[in-house]
Amino acid sequence: MENQVQEQDVQMFDFKAFVFRALSYWKWFLLALIVGVYIVYQQNIREEFPYTLDAKITVQDDKNPLFTSNTSLIFNYGGISGKVQEVLLNLKSREHHEKVVDSLDLYLSYLTQGRFYKTDMYGSVPFKFVGLDSAYQVLGHPIKVEFIDATSFDLSYDFGEAETIATQNFVSKEVKRLPVTQPTLKKRYQIGEYINLPFLKGSIELREDFSIPVGKTYFIQYTSFNSAVSGFLRSYVVVNEERSPLLSIRLTNKNKAKIVDYLNTSIYILDRDQLEKKNQYAVNTINFIDKQLSRVKGDLTKKADSLNEFKRDNKLYNLENETGELSSKITNYETQKESYEKQLMSYDLLKNYLETSDDFTSFPAPVIEGISDGNIQGLISQMIQISSEKSKLEYSVRDNVSIFDDLNRQIDGLKKVMFESISSAKTNIRYQIQSINNKIYNVEREFSTLPESQQQLQAIEREYLLSQNTYNLYLAKRGEAELVKASNVSDINLLEPAKDTGQGRVTRNLNIRYVFAVLGALIPILIIAFLVTFFDHKLHSPNDLKDLTKIPLLGVVGKNESENNLAVLNKPKSAIAEAFRAVRSSLQFMYKKHDVEGTKTVMLTSSISGEGKTFCSINIASVFALSGKKTVLVGLDLRKPKIFGDFDIDNNIGAVNYLIGQMSLEEVTQKTMMEDLDVITSGPIPPNPSELLIGEKMDALIEELKSKYDYIILDTPPVGLVADALELIEYADATLYVVRQDYTKKDMLQLIKDKHQKGEVKNISFLYNYFNQKGTYGYGYGYGYGYGYGYGAYGNGYHDNGPKKVSLMDKVKRIFRK
């Protein structure tokens, strides 16, 4: 059994075709490149580079001297890192930036029109717009202000076709849309005159040390509060080196004056907020003591009035000596009682601190003073240690991790235990006070032997002295709290404020954009070339046939530039005529190799109509006839006859008449303008063309033609449409399968490939038609056709093709070839 070579059906991606196809799009690439470079150039000349300034602060642990030394040492367990992290988070918070934007009114911009864009004139405009606090101001639309003279200006706007506009009240921050009743306006106002428009309320006021530039035009424009804050948040950077108290704050903006004000105001607000937070306990303590003082003062006033009234009524001003000893005892007991009551107040202050504070990394001295319970002191130390550990972790650990929940539970547990301990200690102190009260009662009983007026006076004086001592105690505590508040300093130290020292803009290399312009023009071209190549299944070069099949390529025929199919007859010295002569030579070589004697038969077919099969048949027949060989061209495409029009003959009679026995060979044969070339057209279209071609009359036709002619050229139907041509292969000594450049699809060759592979079709070759060198994306070829005959389709110097125009691509290729 004969072994057949298995042909590969899977075709690899043709990278070479992809490259040359992409090169063929050079005009589109050049156009896209010009457009891209122009766009980039316009963007570059419109680019406004920003400035970047910075300020530096340090975060330090400025402890109040009224804090106990023990507390300070424990607080330092957390180190500076926790405080730095707290300040860092504060600086990055949106709430902080809202305060800065609000304090500087940075939602209002002052602009001037430049060549390409409006320039921010913050800090250098000679006026300011003072808006009404309760008003809703227009957002996003610039309001034009043109100064006419030193006292007046024109205010104008143009809202276009907008039916409503967005407005915002910058006190409540509420946004609402208002209908536009007057889309355009131009009105003259005096400086300082109130502007009362539905969406703009306020006045233009002159700034000190500025003069009005007559004829100068400015714009005022409100931006939504949230947008303004977000804009500064995006360009605001805080840098902190690890384990360092130094913070570097940077801001990038197109106006240096705005950067300076923003950074310095940001640090000022941070310093103020930190100090307010640090003073919060002292403020809470003062408020608590003030309430107690108000109550005690009322009691003291009543008792003082009662004492004075009793003395005045009874005319008693001094006690007798016999009461001195008893009074001394009572005074001692009252002193002890006062000490216990002072402890009670200390526990109340501690309880108030635990209830109102959320930071337990430190306890101020007024809270701890008077706490003698060792258990409570131990609990305070534990709470300070856990709070300091939590503060330290906040610098390096995310807020949502479970360790914070555990530390918060520990702190809450310690607070509950401390509340219970405070309650127990206060109960014990009250018991001690009750015991002292009993002792005082017993001593007071001894006063019963004294005169009644002296007893009453003594009791009133004791009550007065007790209230006075309590009042004095609260006054002392309040003084301590005021001292704590007055002596507190912020933990923020301004090391280097932001200032304009002539810094330049932050520039960057914009030429990189031209690289992107080149890529933007090149990549789409490459993608299109890749997709077209990937999905393109047509033949574009003779080399494609070598990759698809083992069937040899007999010849390559160029594009026909003649008015009809008689290319060889019309221009016998043209390149296309030489191409058909090369085909003739290759056929003769084939016949000699296969020992074909006598009449030679050539059959031409193709995949589908339109591939140039009839054109090739006519011209192959012509070159044989011009060489002096008796030749006949037989049109066997019975379904779609064509060959008669080029020879100015009719198709009324032809091969069909002979095959049905209606006429003889002489009757259906027609002469042409060439002496040795006869034509048999197909004739009338029959109802059964396939049956006619396989009948006995077909055998008789071929035999009779062989007896009269040297060469028989059979023009047959396309095998991709009908099977007629396959039935005629047995009559052919050589079969030419015509394919057309940029027309024939690769998968159309599968049928003939299978037939050739199985050995059903022999002596078959491809004839490549309509070869166009430009259509091959710049390919250059040299071919060995089928049986060793070499031929170059163009450019051998012997052809009458007329002047050839040299394209730009050809010139470029010549440069690279050098």
Tab-separated table of N, CA and C in Angstrom, residues 245-384:
chain	number	residue	atom	x	y	z
A	245	PRO	N	9.933	61.814	66.737
A	245	PRO	CA	8.834	62.740	67.057
A	245	PRO	C	8.638	63.809	65.996
A	246	LEU	N	9.441	63.778	64.919
A	246	LEU	CA	9.384	64.807	63.885
A	246	LEU	C	8.344	64.453	62.828
A	247	LEU	N	7.472	65.407	62.530
A	247	LEU	CA	6.475	65.252	61.468
A	247	LEU	C	6.717	66.328	60.426
A	248	SER	N	6.785	65.902	59.165
A	248	SER	CA	6.920	66.830	58.049
A	248	SER	C	5.595	66.858	57.299
A	249	ILE	N	5.021	68.047	57.180
A	249	ILE	CA	3.700	68.212	56.561
A	249	ILE	C	3.890	68.921	55.236
A	250	ARG	N	3.421	68.288	54.163
A	250	ARG	CA	3.590	68.845	52.814
A	250	ARG	C	2.236	69.046	52.151
A	251	LEU	N	2.185	70.081	51.333
A	251	LEU	CA	0.970	70.350	50.562
A	251	LEU	C	1.376	70.786	49.165
A	252	THR	N	0.668	70.250	48.168
A	252	THR	CA	0.909	70.602	46.771
A	252	THR	C	-0.300	71.375	46.237
A	253	ASN	N	-0.019	72.545	45.678
A	253	ASN	CA	-1.090	73.379	45.145
A	253	ASN	C	-0.488	74.322	44.108
A	254	LYS	N	-1.337	74.918	43.294
A	254	LYS	CA	-0.864	75.812	42.244
A	254	LYS	C	-0.664	77.245	42.731
A	255	ASN	N	-0.967	77.504	44.012
A	255	ASN	CA	-0.800	78.843	44.572
A	255	ASN	C	0.012	78.740	45.860
A	256	LYS	N	1.183	79.398	45.899
A	256	LYS	CA	2.062	79.270	47.059
A	256	LYS	C	1.476	79.939	48.301
A	257	ALA	N	0.829	81.081	48.131
A	257	ALA	CA	0.249	81.767	49.280
A	257	ALA	C	-0.806	80.898	49.957
A	258	LYS	N	-1.568	80.171	49.162
A	258	LYS	CA	-2.589	79.288	49.717
A	258	LYS	C	-1.935	78.131	50.479
A	259	ILE	N	-0.813	77.617	49.969
A	259	ILE	CA	-0.105	76.531	50.668
A	259	ILE	C	0.384	77.005	52.023
A	260	VAL	N	1.010	78.205	52.050
A	260	VAL	CA	1.551	78.740	53.303
A	260	VAL	C	0.441	78.903	54.331
A	261	ASP	N	-0.660	79.540	53.953
A	261	ASP	CA	-1.764	79.760	54.890
A	261	ASP	C	-2.370	78.441	55.343
A	262	TYR	N	-2.507	77.505	54.405
A	262	TYR	CA	-3.154	76.238	54.762
A	262	TYR	C	-2.305	75.456	55.766
A	263	LEU	N	-1.000	75.342	55.499
A	263	LEU	CA	-0.147	74.571	56.390
A	263	LEU	C	-0.063	75.209	57.779
A	264	ASN	N	0.152	76.502	57.834
A	264	ASN	CA	0.286	77.163	59.133
A	264	ASN	C	-1.028	77.156	59.906
A	265	THR	N	-2.143	77.331	59.205
A	265	THR	CA	-3.443	77.254	59.876
A	265	THR	C	-3.714	75.841	60.353
A	266	SER	N	-3.319	74.864	59.567
A	266	SER	CA	-3.496	73.473	59.971
A	266	SER	C	-2.750	73.183	61.266
A	267	ILE	N	-1.520	73.688	61.383
A	267	ILE	CA	-0.742	73.467	62.606
A	267	ILE	C	-1.350	74.248	63.772
A	268	TYR	N	-1.822	75.465	63.520
A	268	TYR	CA	-2.453	76.258	64.577
A	268	TYR	C	-3.691	75.548	65.132
A	269	ILE	N	-4.533	75.039	64.233
A	269	ILE	CA	-5.751	74.348	64.682
A	269	ILE	C	-5.395	73.057	65.409
A	270	LEU	N	-4.377	72.353	64.938
A	270	LEU	CA	-3.936	71.146	65.630
A	270	LEU	C	-3.457	71.487	67.041
A	271	ASP	N	-2.648	72.541	67.177
A	271	ASP	CA	-2.138	72.958	68.481
A	271	ASP	C	-3.286	73.339	69.414
A	272	ARG	N	-4.258	74.082	68.876
A	272	ARG	CA	-5.404	74.511	69.690
A	272	ARG	C	-6.226	73.318	70.157
A	273	ASP	N	-6.506	72.391	69.242
A	273	ASP	CA	-7.313	71.231	69.609
A	273	ASP	C	-6.601	70.336	70.615
A	274	GLN	N	-5.291	70.165	70.440
A	274	GLN	CA	-4.551	69.337	71.378
A	274	GLN	C	-4.558	69.942	72.776
A	275	LEU	N	-4.401	71.265	72.868
A	275	LEU	CA	-4.406	71.921	74.176
A	275	LEU	C	-5.791	71.861	74.810
A	276	GLU	N	-6.839	72.041	74.006
A	276	GLU	CA	-8.199	71.942	74.535
A	276	GLU	C	-8.464	70.543	75.087
A	277	LYS	N	-7.977	69.532	74.366
A	277	LYS	CA	-8.158	68.165	74.847
A	277	LYS	C	-7.386	67.936	76.134
A	278	LYS	N	-6.186	68.517	76.213
A	278	LYS	CA	-5.358	68.351	77.399
A	278	LYS	C	-5.989	69.048	78.605
A	279	ASN	N	-6.703	70.153	78.381
A	279	ASN	CA	-7.334	70.907	79.459
A	279	ASN	C	-8.714	70.390	79.827
A	280	GLN	N	-9.188	69.369	79.132
A	280	GLN	CA	-10.569	68.940	79.327
A	280	GLN	C	-10.834	68.501	80.761
A	281	TYR	N	-9.854	67.760	81.370
A	281	TYR	CA	-10.089	67.306	82.746
A	281	TYR	C	-10.183	68.481	83.698
A	282	ALA	N	-9.264	69.445	83.535
A	282	ALA	CA	-9.290	70.604	84.418
A	282	ALA	C	-10.609	71.359	84.283
A	283	VAL	N	-11.107	71.473	83.061
A	283	VAL	CA	-12.388	72.158	82.838
A	283	VAL	C	-13.517	71.396	83.519
A	284	ASN	N	-13.520	70.074	83.352
A	284	ASN	CA	-14.563	69.260	84.000
A	284	ASN	C	-14.488	69.382	85.518
A	285	THR	N	-13.262	69.368	86.080
A	285	THR	CA	-13.094	69.468	87.535
A	285	THR	C	-13.585	70.820	88.044
A	286	ILE	N	-13.225	71.885	87.329
A	286	ILE	CA	-13.657	73.229	87.747
A	286	ILE	C	-15.173	73.334	87.731
A	287	ASN	N	-15.797	72.779	86.681
A	287	ASN	CA	-17.265	72.814	86.616
A	287	ASN	C	-17.884	72.056	87.780
A	288	PHE	N	-17.307	70.900	88.113
A	288	PHE	CA	-17.823	70.099	89.229
A	288	PHE	C	-17.680	70.857	90.553
A	289	ILE	N	-16.490	71.462	90.783
A	289	ILE	CA	-16.249	72.174	92.046
A	289	ILE	C	-17.127	73.415	92.140
A	290	ASP	N	-17.343	74.104	91.010
A	290	ASP	CA	-18.190	75.296	91.026
A	290	ASP	C	-19.601	74.967	91.494
A	291	LYS	N	-20.117	73.810	91.050
A	291	LYS	CA	-21.457	73.399	91.514
A	291	LYS	C	-21.464	73.168	93.026
A	292	GLN	N	-20.385	72.526	93.535
A	292	GLN	CA	-20.320	72.267	94.980
A	292	GLN	C	-20.148	73.564	95.759
A	293	LEU	N	-19.324	74.479	95.244
A	293	LEU	CA	-19.113	75.761	95.919
A	293	LEU	C	-20.404	76.555	96.017
A	294	SER	N	-21.184	76.508	94.963
A	294	SER	CA	-22.454	77.239	94.973
A	294	SER	C	-23.362	76.720	96.084
A	295	ARG	N	-23.397	75.417	96.249
A	295	ARG	CA	-24.232	74.826	97.313
A	295	ARG	C	-23.693	75.169	98.703
A	296	VAL	N	-22.360	74.985	98.904
A	296	VAL	CA	-21.769	75.221	100.229
A	296	VAL	C	-21.833	76.706	100.603
A	297	LYS	N	-21.661	77.558	99.601
A	297	LYS	CA	-21.705	78.991	99.870
A	297	LYS	C	-23.069	79.412	100.400
A	298	GLY	N	-24.111	78.817	99.862
A	298	GLY	CA	-25.460	79.134	100.352
A	298	GLY	C	-25.630	78.726	101.811
A	299	ASP	N	-25.147	77.508	102.139
A	299	ASP	CA	-25.241	77.053	103.531
A	299	ASP	C	-24.423	77.941	104.456
A	300	LEU	N	-23.215	78.317	104.009
A	300	LEU	CA	-22.336	79.142	104.842
A	300	LEU	C	-22.962	80.514	105.094
A	301	THR	N	-23.599	81.074	104.122
A	301	THR	CA	-24.236	82.387	104.277
A	301	THR	C	-25.367	82.317	105.296
A	302	LYS	N	-26.163	81.261	105.177
A	302	LYS	CA	-27.286	81.100	106.138
A	302	LYS	C	-26.766	80.962	107.565
A	303	LYS	N	-25.713	80.161	107.735
A	303	LYS	CA	-25.189	79.926	109.092
A	303	LYS	C	-24.520	81.169	109.652
A	304	ALA	N	-23.831	81.933	108.775
A	304	ALA	CA	-23.236	83.191	109.253
A	304	ALA	C	-24.309	84.169	109.693
A	305	ASP	N	-25.392	84.265	108.947
A	305	ASP	CA	-26.503	85.155	109.331
A	305	ASP	C	-27.125	84.702	110.647
A	306	SER	N	-27.261	83.377	110.795
A	306	SER	CA	-27.849	82.838	112.035
A	306	SER	C	-26.978	83.143	113.231
A	307	LEU	N	-25.628	83.002	113.076
A	307	LEU	CA	-24.711	83.277	114.184
A	307	LEU	C	-24.757	84.749	114.577
A	308	ASN	N	-24.704	85.614	113.616
A	308	ASN	CA	-24.714	87.048	113.920
A	308	ASN	C	-26.023	87.483	114.552
A	309	GLU	N	-27.104	86.910	114.060
A	309	GLU	CA	-28.417	87.258	114.615
A	309	GLU	C	-28.534	86.812	116.078
A	310	PHE	N	-28.016	85.575	116.375
A	310	PHE	CA	-28.094	85.059	117.751
A	310	PHE	C	-27.254	85.916	118.698
A	311	LYS	N	-26.035	86.283	118.258
A	311	LYS	CA	-25.186	87.122	119.102
A	311	LYS	C	-25.816	88.481	119.347
A	312	ARG	N	-26.412	89.011	118.297
A	312	ARG	CA	-27.013	90.332	118.444
A	312	ARG	C	-28.208	90.295	119.378
A	313	ASP	N	-29.012	89.253	119.280
A	313	ASP	CA	-30.216	89.167	120.102
A	313	ASP	C	-29.882	88.902	121.564
A	314	ASN	N	-28.861	88.045	121.807
A	314	ASN	CA	-28.534	87.658	123.189
A	314	ASN	C	-27.340	88.430	123.741
A	315	LYS	N	-26.769	89.300	122.969
A	315	LYS	CA	-25.648	90.129	123.378
A	315	LYS	C	-24.524	89.280	123.927
A	316	LEU	N	-24.198	88.170	123.199
A	316	LEU	CA	-23.106	87.267	123.577
A	316	LEU	C	-22.008	87.374	122.524
A	317	TYR	N	-20.813	87.619	123.019
A	317	TYR	CA	-19.725	87.783	122.071
A	317	TYR	C	-18.523	86.903	122.410
A	318	ASN	N	-18.394	86.409	123.677
A	318	ASN	CA	-17.285	85.540	124.094
A	318	ASN	C	-17.796	84.449	125.001
A	319	LEU	N	-17.223	83.262	124.857
A	319	LEU	CA	-17.593	82.143	125.745
A	319	LEU	C	-16.798	82.240	127.050
A	320	GLU	N	-17.329	81.607	128.036
A	320	GLU	CA	-16.639	81.572	129.314
A	320	GLU	C	-15.488	80.592	129.252
A	321	ASN	N	-14.559	80.718	130.206
A	321	ASN	CA	-13.374	79.860	130.215
A	321	ASN	C	-13.705	78.405	130.428
A	322	GLU	N	-14.854	78.160	131.110
A	322	GLU	CA	-15.168	76.758	131.403
A	322	GLU	C	-15.535	75.972	130.159
A	323	THR	N	-15.832	76.666	129.099
A	323	THR	CA	-16.182	75.947	127.853
A	323	THR	C	-14.959	75.674	126.992
A	324	GLY	N	-13.792	76.171	127.402
A	324	GLY	CA	-12.604	76.051	126.544
A	324	GLY	C	-12.184	74.624	126.326
A	325	GLU	N	-12.200	73.830	127.402
A	325	GLU	CA	-11.755	72.434	127.275
A	325	GLU	C	-12.696	71.639	126.381
A	326	LEU	N	-13.996	71.861	126.593
A	326	LEU	CA	-14.965	71.133	125.771
A	326	LEU	C	-14.854	71.562	124.299
A	327	SER	N	-14.653	72.844	124.109
A	327	SER	CA	-14.527	73.333	122.729
A	327	SER	C	-13.295	72.766	122.043
A	328	SER	N	-12.204	72.602	122.824
A	328	SER	CA	-10.974	72.040	122.250
A	328	SER	C	-11.198	70.613	121.784
A	329	LYS	N	-11.943	69.822	122.589
A	329	LYS	CA	-12.236	68.446	122.191
A	329	LYS	C	-13.057	68.426	120.896
A	330	ILE	N	-14.072	69.256	120.883
A	330	ILE	CA	-14.948	69.271	119.704
A	330	ILE	C	-14.148	69.700	118.474
A	331	THR	N	-13.218	70.681	118.660
A	331	THR	CA	-12.409	71.140	117.523
A	331	THR	C	-11.539	70.016	116.983
A	332	ASN	N	-10.966	69.240	117.874
A	332	ASN	CA	-10.144	68.106	117.436
A	332	ASN	C	-10.975	67.103	116.641
A	333	TYR	N	-12.179	66.816	117.179
A	333	TYR	CA	-13.049	65.870	116.460
A	333	TYR	C	-13.466	66.430	115.097
A	334	GLU	N	-13.724	67.730	115.059
A	334	GLU	CA	-14.113	68.348	113.778
A	334	GLU	C	-12.967	68.300	112.772
A	335	THR	N	-11.723	68.443	113.272
A	335	THR	CA	-10.563	68.363	112.365
A	335	THR	C	-10.453	66.978	111.755
A	336	GLN	N	-10.660	65.947	112.580
A	336	GLN	CA	-10.635	64.578	112.058
A	336	GLN	C	-11.763	64.378	111.036
A	337	LYS	N	-12.924	64.906	111.398
A	337	LYS	CA	-14.071	64.766	110.489
A	337	LYS	C	-13.792	65.460	109.149
A	338	GLU	N	-13.159	66.643	109.225
A	338	GLU	CA	-12.821	67.376	107.998
A	338	GLU	C	-11.852	66.582	107.126
A	339	SER	N	-10.890	65.890	107.768
A	339	SER	CA	-9.935	65.073	107.015
A	339	SER	C	-10.648	63.959	106.272
A	340	TYR	N	-11.606	63.332	106.954
A	340	TYR	CA	-12.356	62.260	106.287
A	340	TYR	C	-13.219	62.799	105.145
A	341	GLU	N	-13.819	63.950	105.374
A	341	GLU	CA	-14.646	64.530	104.314
A	341	GLU	C	-13.789	64.930	103.101
A	342	LYS	N	-12.547	65.354	103.373
A	342	LYS	CA	-11.636	65.657	102.280
A	342	LYS	C	-11.339	64.398	101.463
A	343	GLN	N	-11.189	63.272	102.178
A	343	GLN	CA	-10.979	62.005	101.468
A	343	GLN	C	-12.214	61.645	100.643
A	344	LEU	N	-13.400	61.881	101.203
A	344	LEU	CA	-14.630	61.618	100.449
A	344	LEU	C	-14.646	62.429	99.145
A	345	MET	N	-14.265	63.708	99.243
A	345	MET	CA	-14.256	64.545	98.047
A	345	MET	C	-13.233	64.040	97.026
A	346	SER	N	-12.075	63.557	97.497
A	346	SER	CA	-11.065	63.015	96.592
A	346	SER	C	-11.613	61.802	95.849
A	347	TYR	N	-12.332	60.955	96.580
A	347	TYR	CA	-12.929	59.792	95.906
A	347	TYR	C	-14.002	60.232	94.898
A	348	ASP	N	-14.758	61.288	95.244
A	348	ASP	CA	-15.746	61.798	94.288
A	348	ASP	C	-15.067	62.335	93.025
A	349	LEU	N	-13.926	63.043	93.220
A	349	LEU	CA	-13.197	63.554	92.066
A	349	LEU	C	-12.655	62.409	91.204
A	350	LEU	N	-12.157	61.359	91.868
A	350	LEU	CA	-11.649	60.199	91.111
A	350	LEU	C	-12.772	59.526	90.331
A	351	LYS	N	-13.931	59.381	91.001
A	351	LYS	CA	-15.074	58.761	90.307
A	351	LYS	C	-15.519	59.616	89.121
A	352	ASN	N	-15.543	60.953	89.309
A	352	ASN	CA	-15.921	61.855	88.219
A	352	ASN	C	-14.924	61.766	87.057
A	353	TYR	N	-13.637	61.634	87.370
A	353	TYR	CA	-12.609	61.513	86.320
A	353	TYR	C	-12.791	60.219	85.532
A	354	LEU	N	-13.086	59.122	86.236
A	354	LEU	CA	-13.299	57.839	85.562
A	354	LEU	C	-14.527	57.878	84.663
A	355	GLU	N	-15.553	58.627	85.069
A	355	GLU	CA	-16.795	58.678	84.297
A	355	GLU	C	-16.699	59.618	83.090
A	356	THR	N	-15.882	60.665	83.183
A	356	THR	CA	-15.863	61.681	82.114
A	356	THR	C	-14.671	61.576	81.181
A	357	SER	N	-13.630	60.872	81.560
A	357	SER	CA	-12.432	60.811	80.721
A	357	SER	C	-12.393	59.499	79.955
A	358	ASP	N	-11.731	59.520	78.750
A	358	ASP	CA	-11.530	58.299	77.975
A	358	ASP	C	-10.046	57.996	77.779
A	359	ASP	N	-9.189	58.784	78.406
A	359	ASP	CA	-7.746	58.558	78.329
A	359	ASP	C	-7.211	58.396	79.753
A	360	PHE	N	-6.727	57.190	80.059
A	360	PHE	CA	-6.266	56.885	81.408
A	360	PHE	C	-4.768	56.610	81.442
A	361	THR	N	-4.050	57.221	80.465
A	361	THR	CA	-2.599	57.058	80.484
A	361	THR	C	-1.965	57.959	81.543
A	362	SER	N	-2.747	58.855	82.157
A	362	SER	CA	-2.230	59.721	83.217
A	362	SER	C	-3.378	60.144	84.118
A	363	PHE	N	-3.072	60.359	85.410
A	363	PHE	CA	-4.042	60.833	86.392
A	363	PHE	C	-3.472	62.082	87.053
A	364	PRO	N	-4.161	63.239	86.971
A	364	PRO	CA	-3.623	64.465	87.561
A	364	PRO	C	-3.590	64.390	89.088
A	365	ALA	N	-2.711	65.220	89.681
A	365	ALA	CA	-2.490	65.196	91.126
A	365	ALA	C	-3.753	65.467	91.937
A	366	PRO	N	-4.622	66.422	91.557
A	366	PRO	CA	-5.829	66.649	92.370
A	366	PRO	C	-6.706	65.409	92.496
A	367	VAL	N	-6.621	64.488	91.567
A	367	VAL	CA	-7.434	63.271	91.626
A	367	VAL	C	-6.825	62.276	92.600
A	368	ILE	N	-5.504	62.103	92.510
A	368	ILE	CA	-4.844	61.065	93.301
A	368	ILE	C	-4.622	61.518	94.747
A	369	GLU	N	-4.480	62.840	94.963
A	369	GLU	CA	-4.225	63.347	96.311
A	369	GLU	C	-5.375	62.985	97.240
A	370	GLY	N	-5.071	62.453	98.388
A	370	GLY	CA	-6.079	62.064	99.375
A	370	GLY	C	-6.523	60.626	99.245
A	371	ILE	N	-6.038	59.897	98.190
A	371	ILE	CA	-6.387	58.485	98.026
A	371	ILE	C	-5.361	57.663	98.805
A	372	SER	N	-5.790	57.121	99.932
A	372	SER	CA	-4.876	56.359	100.798
A	372	SER	C	-5.064	54.860	100.658
A	373	ASP	N	-6.136	54.444	99.977
A	373	ASP	CA	-6.401	53.017	99.822
A	373	ASP	C	-5.371	52.395	98.874
A	374	GLY	N	-4.564	51.456	99.374
A	374	GLY	CA	-3.519	50.823	98.558
A	374	GLY	C	-4.085	50.020	97.413
A	375	ASN	N	-5.258	49.415	97.599
A	375	ASN	CA	-5.883	48.637	96.533
A	375	ASN	C	-6.249	49.538	95.355
A	376	ILE	N	-6.815	50.711	95.644
A	376	ILE	CA	-7.194	51.634	94.573
A	376	ILE	C	-5.960	52.171	93.873
A	377	GLN	N	-4.900	52.469	94.637
A	377	GLN	CA	-3.658	52.931	94.017
A	377	GLN	C	-3.088	51.881	93.069
A	378	GLY	N	-3.175	50.589	93.470
A	378	GLY	CA	-2.703	49.523	92.585
A	378	GLY	C	-3.539	49.422	91.316
A	379	LEU	N	-4.872	49.596	91.476
A	379	LEU	CA	-5.746	49.555	90.301
A	379	LEU	C	-5.430	50.714	89.347
A	380	ILE	N	-5.129	51.902	89.932
A	380	ILE	CA	-4.776	53.053	89.088
A	380	ILE	C	-3.511	52.756	88.288
A	381	SER	N	-2.512	52.159	88.922
A	381	SER	CA	-1.265	51.826	88.228
A	381	SER	C	-1.514	50.827	87.100
A	382	GLN	N	-2.372	49.812	87.344
A	382	GLN	CA	-2.694	48.833	86.294
A	382	GLN	C	-3.403	49.506	85.114
A	383	MET	N	-4.340	50.411	85.438
A	383	MET	CA	-5.088	51.069	84.362
A	383	MET	C	-4.169	51.953	83.527
A	384	ILE	N	-3.234	52.640	84.190
A	384	ILE	CA	-2.278	53.468	83.441
A	384	ILE	C	-1.420	52.598	82.536
